mmCIF file of C-alpha atoms in Angstrom:
data_model
loop_
_atom_site.group_PDB
_atom_site.id
_atom_site.type_symbol
_atom_site.label_atom_id
_atom_site.label_comp_id
_atom_site.label_asym_id
_atom_site.label_seq_id
_atom_site.Cartn_x
_atom_site.Cartn_y
_atom_site.Cartn_z
ATOM 1 C CA UNK A 1441 130.335 101.931 29.881
ATOM 2 C CA UNK A 1442 131.756 103.355 33.065
ATOM 3 C CA UNK A 1443 129.802 104.796 35.959
ATOM 4 C CA UNK A 1444 131.466 108.195 35.650
ATOM 5 C CA UNK A 1445 129.432 111.419 35.897
ATOM 6 C CA UNK A 1446 130.371 112.064 32.257
ATOM 7 C CA UNK A 1447 128.521 108.923 31.206
ATOM 8 C CA UNK A 1448 125.451 110.014 33.146
ATOM 9 C CA UNK A 1449 125.532 113.442 31.547
ATOM 10 C CA UNK A 1450 125.815 111.901 28.077
ATOM 11 C CA UNK A 1451 122.905 109.509 28.481
ATOM 12 C CA UNK A 1452 120.495 111.139 30.950
ATOM 13 C CA UNK A 1453 119.030 114.649 30.687
ATOM 14 C CA UNK A 1454 117.476 116.020 33.903
ATOM 15 C CA UNK A 1455 115.646 119.123 32.714
ATOM 16 C CA UNK A 1456 114.451 119.888 36.257
ATOM 17 C CA UNK A 1457 115.757 119.145 39.747
ATOM 18 C CA UNK A 1458 114.292 116.036 41.347
ATOM 19 C CA UNK A 1459 111.510 116.689 43.864
ATOM 20 C CA UNK A 1460 112.855 116.826 47.397
ATOM 21 C CA UNK A 1461 112.481 113.720 49.560
ATOM 22 C CA UNK A 1462 111.155 111.619 46.664
ATOM 23 C CA UNK A 1463 113.196 108.972 44.868
ATOM 24 C CA UNK A 1464 110.595 108.115 42.205
ATOM 25 C CA UNK A 1465 112.164 108.531 38.758
ATOM 26 C CA UNK A 1466 110.569 108.327 35.314
ATOM 27 C CA UNK A 1467 113.135 107.323 32.667
ATOM 28 C CA UNK A 1468 111.974 108.201 29.121
ATOM 29 C CA UNK A 1469 113.173 106.356 25.990
ATOM 30 C CA UNK A 1470 112.737 108.076 22.582
ATOM 31 C CA UNK A 1471 111.423 106.726 19.295
ATOM 32 C CA UNK A 1472 113.590 105.953 16.256
ATOM 33 C CA UNK A 1473 115.337 109.154 15.211
ATOM 34 C CA UNK A 1474 114.160 110.859 18.380
ATOM 35 C CA UNK A 1475 116.121 112.568 21.112
ATOM 36 C CA UNK A 1476 115.831 113.365 24.795
ATOM 37 C CA UNK A 1477 114.432 116.803 23.981
ATOM 38 C CA UNK A 1478 111.257 115.192 22.583
ATOM 39 C CA UNK A 1479 110.275 114.582 26.207
ATOM 40 C CA UNK A 1480 110.970 118.131 27.398
ATOM 41 C CA UNK A 1481 107.250 119.080 27.474
ATOM 42 C CA UNK A 1482 106.460 115.976 29.551
ATOM 43 C CA UNK A 1483 109.390 116.705 31.855
ATOM 44 C CA UNK A 1484 108.109 120.263 32.335
ATOM 45 C CA UNK A 1485 104.575 119.065 33.075
ATOM 46 C CA UNK A 1486 105.661 116.334 35.509
ATOM 47 C CA UNK A 1487 108.394 118.334 37.258
ATOM 48 C CA UNK A 1488 106.551 118.333 40.584
ATOM 49 C CA UNK A 1489 105.407 114.715 40.337
ATOM 50 C CA UNK A 1490 108.646 112.766 39.878
ATOM 51 C CA UNK A 1491 112.197 113.125 38.675
ATOM 52 C CA UNK A 1492 112.102 112.807 34.868
ATOM 53 C CA UNK A 1493 115.230 111.558 33.068
ATOM 54 C CA UNK A 1494 114.941 111.444 29.269
ATOM 55 C CA UNK A 1495 117.565 109.257 27.605
ATOM 56 C CA UNK A 1496 119.821 110.657 24.890
ATOM 57 C CA UNK A 1497 120.934 107.942 22.474
ATOM 58 C CA UNK A 1498 124.280 108.376 20.653
ATOM 59 C CA UNK A 1499 124.299 109.906 17.169
ATOM 60 C CA UNK A 1500 121.992 112.907 17.620
ATOM 61 C CA UNK A 1501 122.054 116.519 18.760
ATOM 62 C CA UNK A 1502 125.039 117.030 21.079
ATOM 63 C CA UNK A 1503 126.004 113.345 20.594
ATOM 64 C CA UNK A 1504 125.882 113.425 16.793
ATOM 65 C CA UNK A 1505 129.668 112.900 16.517
ATOM 66 C CA UNK A 1506 129.190 109.445 18.069
ATOM 67 C CA UNK A 1507 128.094 106.536 15.874
ATOM 68 C CA UNK A 1508 124.528 105.415 16.628
ATOM 69 C CA UNK A 1509 124.088 102.044 18.316
ATOM 70 C CA UNK A 1510 122.340 99.679 15.912
ATOM 71 C CA UNK A 1511 121.242 97.038 18.433
ATOM 72 C CA UNK A 1512 118.382 97.272 20.928
ATOM 73 C CA UNK A 1513 120.062 94.830 23.351
ATOM 74 C CA UNK A 1514 123.299 96.820 23.259
ATOM 75 C CA UNK A 1515 121.413 100.061 23.865
ATOM 76 C CA UNK A 1516 119.708 98.395 26.828
ATOM 77 C CA UNK A 1517 123.048 97.164 28.209
ATOM 78 C CA UNK A 1518 124.583 100.648 27.994
ATOM 79 C CA UNK A 1519 121.596 102.332 29.619
ATOM 80 C CA UNK A 1520 121.372 99.779 32.425
ATOM 81 C CA UNK A 1521 125.045 100.395 33.222
ATOM 82 C CA UNK A 1522 124.397 104.131 33.476
ATOM 83 C CA UNK A 1523 121.262 103.675 35.601
ATOM 84 C CA UNK A 1524 123.206 101.446 37.974
ATOM 85 C CA UNK A 1525 125.646 104.293 38.534
ATOM 86 C CA UNK A 1526 122.832 106.362 40.082
ATOM 87 C CA UNK A 1527 121.931 106.229 43.774
ATOM 88 C CA UNK A 1528 119.218 103.641 44.546
ATOM 89 C CA UNK A 1529 115.765 104.808 43.547
ATOM 90 C CA UNK A 1530 112.336 103.672 42.456
ATOM 91 C CA UNK A 1531 112.218 103.528 38.673
ATOM 92 C CA UNK A 1532 109.386 103.726 36.153
ATOM 93 C CA UNK A 1533 110.410 103.214 32.517
ATOM 94 C CA UNK A 1534 108.479 104.955 29.724
ATOM 95 C CA UNK A 1535 109.305 104.238 26.088
ATOM 96 C CA UNK A 1536 107.621 105.332 22.888
ATOM 97 C CA UNK A 1537 107.791 103.223 19.704
ATOM 98 C CA UNK A 1538 111.390 101.944 19.453
ATOM 99 C CA UNK A 1539 111.838 103.303 22.964
ATOM 100 C CA UNK A 1540 109.264 100.821 24.245
ATOM 101 C CA UNK A 1541 111.505 97.955 23.027
ATOM 102 C CA UNK A 1542 114.543 99.488 24.705
ATOM 103 C CA UNK A 1543 112.630 100.172 27.929
ATOM 104 C CA UNK A 1544 111.331 96.587 27.976
ATOM 105 C CA UNK A 1545 114.849 95.182 27.602
ATOM 106 C CA UNK A 1546 116.125 97.514 30.332
ATOM 107 C CA UNK A 1547 113.299 96.322 32.604
ATOM 108 C CA UNK A 1548 114.204 92.684 31.959
ATOM 109 C CA UNK A 1549 117.844 93.324 32.845
ATOM 110 C CA UNK A 1550 116.996 95.155 36.063
ATOM 111 C CA UNK A 1551 114.639 92.399 37.201
ATOM 112 C CA UNK A 1552 117.053 89.650 36.170
ATOM 113 C CA UNK A 1553 119.780 91.008 38.469
ATOM 114 C CA UNK A 1554 118.706 90.199 42.008
ATOM 115 C CA UNK A 1555 121.440 92.499 43.316
ATOM 116 C CA UNK A 1556 120.271 95.571 41.393
ATOM 117 C CA UNK A 1557 119.949 98.486 43.802
ATOM 118 C CA UNK A 1558 116.969 100.020 42.012
ATOM 119 C CA UNK A 1559 113.340 99.164 42.660
ATOM 120 C CA UNK A 1560 111.584 98.800 39.298
ATOM 121 C CA UNK A 1561 108.018 99.944 39.898
ATOM 122 C CA UNK A 1562 106.554 99.802 36.396
ATOM 123 C CA UNK A 1563 106.919 99.862 32.620
ATOM 124 C CA UNK A 1564 104.891 102.181 30.369
ATOM 125 C CA UNK A 1565 105.010 101.106 26.714
ATOM 126 C CA UNK A 1566 103.685 103.481 24.070
ATOM 127 C CA UNK A 1567 102.982 103.093 20.357
ATOM 128 C CA UNK A 1568 104.577 99.673 19.998
ATOM 129 C CA UNK A 1569 103.494 96.088 19.426
ATOM 130 C CA UNK A 1570 104.268 93.570 22.163
ATOM 131 C CA UNK A 1571 107.843 92.247 21.961
ATOM 132 C CA UNK A 1572 107.292 89.005 19.990
ATOM 133 C CA UNK A 1573 105.192 90.742 17.316
ATOM 134 C CA UNK A 1574 107.189 91.913 14.316
ATOM 135 C CA UNK A 1575 106.058 94.596 11.893
ATOM 136 C CA UNK A 1576 109.127 95.025 9.735
ATOM 137 C CA UNK A 1577 108.554 98.059 7.505
ATOM 138 C CA UNK A 1578 112.079 97.674 6.063
ATOM 139 C CA UNK A 1579 112.776 101.387 6.409
ATOM 140 C CA UNK A 1580 116.453 100.529 6.894
ATOM 141 C CA UNK A 1581 116.648 99.486 3.226
ATOM 142 C CA UNK A 1582 114.979 102.624 1.823
ATOM 143 C CA UNK A 1583 116.716 105.559 0.169
ATOM 144 C CA UNK A 1584 116.692 108.929 1.924
ATOM 145 C CA UNK A 1585 113.601 110.217 0.117
ATOM 146 C CA UNK A 1586 111.606 107.132 1.108
ATOM 147 C CA UNK A 1587 112.807 107.379 4.713
ATOM 148 C CA UNK A 1588 111.662 110.994 4.854
ATOM 149 C CA UNK A 1589 108.309 110.006 3.346
ATOM 150 C CA UNK A 1590 107.885 107.383 6.083
ATOM 151 C CA UNK A 1591 108.673 109.923 8.795
ATOM 152 C CA UNK A 1592 106.149 112.326 7.292
ATOM 153 C CA UNK A 1593 103.559 109.543 7.176
ATOM 154 C CA UNK A 1594 103.956 108.997 10.900
ATOM 155 C CA UNK A 1595 103.925 112.766 11.553
ATOM 156 C CA UNK A 1596 106.797 112.623 14.025
ATOM 157 C CA UNK A 1597 108.980 115.484 12.776
ATOM 158 C CA UNK A 1598 108.266 119.071 11.830
ATOM 159 C CA UNK A 1599 107.946 119.135 8.014
ATOM 160 C CA UNK A 1600 109.993 122.342 7.900
ATOM 161 C CA UNK A 1601 113.011 120.443 9.198
ATOM 162 C CA UNK A 1602 112.599 117.760 6.550
ATOM 163 C CA UNK A 1603 112.838 120.396 3.810
ATOM 164 C CA UNK A 1604 116.270 121.508 5.008
ATOM 165 C CA UNK A 1605 119.036 119.496 3.309
ATOM 166 C CA UNK A 1606 121.546 120.336 6.029
ATOM 167 C CA UNK A 1607 119.191 119.074 8.720
ATOM 168 C CA UNK A 1608 118.488 115.897 6.759
ATOM 169 C CA UNK A 1609 122.198 115.166 6.372
ATOM 170 C CA UNK A 1610 122.679 115.750 10.093
ATOM 171 C CA UNK A 1611 119.841 113.507 11.326
ATOM 172 C CA UNK A 1612 119.841 110.732 8.725
ATOM 173 C CA UNK A 1613 122.649 108.613 10.279
ATOM 174 C CA UNK A 1614 120.790 108.471 13.610
ATOM 175 C CA UNK A 1615 117.481 107.673 11.902
ATOM 176 C CA UNK A 1616 119.037 104.869 9.867
ATOM 177 C CA UNK A 1617 120.894 103.487 12.880
ATOM 178 C CA UNK A 1618 117.734 103.464 14.977
ATOM 179 C CA UNK A 1619 115.648 101.778 12.290
ATOM 180 C CA UNK A 1620 118.341 99.141 11.873
ATOM 181 C CA UNK A 1621 118.247 98.552 15.636
ATOM 182 C CA UNK A 1622 114.489 98.283 15.981
ATOM 183 C CA UNK A 1623 113.824 96.382 12.755
ATOM 184 C CA UNK A 1624 116.486 93.794 13.565
ATOM 185 C CA UNK A 1625 115.281 93.387 17.160
ATOM 186 C CA UNK A 1626 114.146 89.858 17.984
ATOM 187 C CA UNK A 1627 112.498 88.966 21.257
ATOM 188 C CA UNK A 1628 114.324 86.329 23.276
ATOM 189 C CA UNK A 1629 111.735 84.293 25.237
ATOM 190 C CA UNK A 1630 111.980 84.625 28.992
ATOM 191 C CA UNK A 1631 109.897 85.027 32.131
ATOM 192 C CA UNK A 1632 107.342 87.840 32.184
ATOM 193 C CA UNK A 1633 108.111 90.990 34.105
ATOM 194 C CA UNK A 1634 107.142 91.117 37.756
ATOM 195 C CA UNK A 1635 106.376 94.837 37.647
ATOM 196 C CA UNK A 1636 103.051 96.211 36.345
ATOM 197 C CA UNK A 1637 102.823 97.239 32.692
ATOM 198 C CA UNK A 1638 100.792 100.136 31.314
ATOM 199 C CA UNK A 1639 100.306 100.493 27.555
ATOM 200 C CA UNK A 1640 99.373 103.707 25.733
ATOM 201 C CA UNK A 1641 98.425 103.812 22.060
ATOM 202 C CA UNK A 1642 96.819 106.060 19.467
ATOM 203 C CA UNK A 1643 93.542 104.631 18.219
ATOM 204 C CA UNK A 1644 94.546 105.368 14.603
ATOM 205 C CA UNK A 1645 98.182 104.289 14.847
ATOM 206 C CA UNK A 1646 99.305 102.560 11.618
ATOM 207 C CA UNK A 1647 102.130 100.867 13.543
ATOM 208 C CA UNK A 1648 100.091 99.038 16.199
ATOM 209 C CA UNK A 1649 96.466 97.948 16.536
ATOM 210 C CA UNK A 1650 94.591 97.861 19.829
ATOM 211 C CA UNK A 1651 94.622 94.053 19.670
ATOM 212 C CA UNK A 1652 98.401 94.071 19.247
ATOM 213 C CA UNK A 1653 98.786 96.531 22.117
ATOM 214 C CA UNK A 1654 96.680 94.217 24.297
ATOM 215 C CA UNK A 1655 99.273 91.457 23.788
ATOM 216 C CA UNK A 1656 101.615 93.290 26.181
ATOM 217 C CA UNK A 1657 99.422 91.735 28.913
ATOM 218 C CA UNK A 1658 101.272 88.454 28.409
ATOM 219 C CA UNK A 1659 104.567 90.048 29.453
ATOM 220 C CA UNK A 1660 103.815 90.853 33.070
ATOM 221 C CA UNK A 1661 102.779 89.003 36.193
ATOM 222 C CA UNK A 1662 101.724 92.337 37.623
ATOM 223 C CA UNK A 1663 98.792 94.609 36.882
ATOM 224 C CA UNK A 1664 98.104 95.545 33.275
ATOM 225 C CA UNK A 1665 96.335 98.583 31.875
ATOM 226 C CA UNK A 1666 95.711 99.613 28.267
ATOM 227 C CA UNK A 1667 94.590 103.128 27.310
ATOM 228 C CA UNK A 1668 93.878 104.436 23.810
ATOM 229 C CA UNK A 1669 93.996 108.091 22.791
ATOM 230 C CA UNK A 1670 92.650 109.826 19.698
ATOM 231 C CA UNK A 1671 95.406 110.131 17.119
ATOM 232 C CA UNK A 1672 98.074 108.326 15.186
ATOM 233 C CA UNK A 1673 101.564 107.125 15.988
ATOM 234 C CA UNK A 1674 102.559 110.434 17.581
ATOM 235 C CA UNK A 1675 99.351 110.919 19.542
ATOM 236 C CA UNK A 1676 101.609 112.088 22.427
ATOM 237 C CA UNK A 1677 102.006 115.494 20.801
ATOM 238 C CA UNK A 1678 98.357 115.668 19.760
ATOM 239 C CA UNK A 1679 97.040 114.677 23.204
ATOM 240 C CA UNK A 1680 99.737 116.069 25.457
ATOM 241 C CA UNK A 1681 97.482 117.098 28.351
ATOM 242 C CA UNK A 1682 95.736 113.727 28.411
ATOM 243 C CA UNK A 1683 99.030 111.855 28.187
ATOM 244 C CA UNK A 1684 100.463 113.867 31.084
ATOM 245 C CA UNK A 1685 97.407 112.967 33.186
ATOM 246 C CA UNK A 1686 97.787 109.293 32.255
ATOM 247 C CA UNK A 1687 101.465 109.284 33.185
ATOM 248 C CA UNK A 1688 100.738 111.039 36.479
ATOM 249 C CA UNK A 1689 98.083 108.408 37.230
ATOM 250 C CA UNK A 1690 100.514 105.600 36.485
ATOM 251 C CA UNK A 1691 103.244 107.170 38.599
ATOM 252 C CA UNK A 1692 100.816 107.453 41.511
ATOM 253 C CA UNK A 1693 99.664 103.863 40.976
ATOM 254 C CA UNK A 1694 103.212 102.497 40.770
ATOM 255 C CA UNK A 1695 104.375 104.178 43.979
#
């Protein structure tokens, strides 16, 4: 991946101008099958707090002609290369579900490179077990109907879209690629992060228990905070105002 402006435009979606005289940037990593636009409401709400840069993975929306990347480490490598093309800034990484895995691997790469120009201030992991914990639902092996049933179970996509055959054909390659990436992800042991870690989770999430979310504590030498919200795997949509307040608190704390 080159450091060209085209690469930045492909991968990073600034929905609002960055606040003046403030280099704090929140980079948002979507869930499996998700896109940068999922974070548009958060970007709108946090526009005056920090620069918000949702990540657009290949294989969806305006990048749907590109094959999806089916490896979390490769996704992390590509995104790190793009982030390094930006001017130096203070970074906070926020990932939901699969995005938490990608954000974690990006954080490890930034901290591992002592010459990285960015200052990693924190990681916010949402709706995901700690890296060594595997919960392989084997969605990647399911037929399309079963995949759609799983998405409906998690309540992450508007049901009206899942009734449209054209939409299903358009989004299924990205969904399958993402599930292959996250379900084949295996944690490589290494030193814990130096930056603080904040974990957000729905208290009725079928994908991660509170005890499993607590295990993220082992992956940082910095401060750790766990907060639970009413709701399931996509509590972010159900509790948007509360999530925005939590993110604003973390951004203030990580400064």
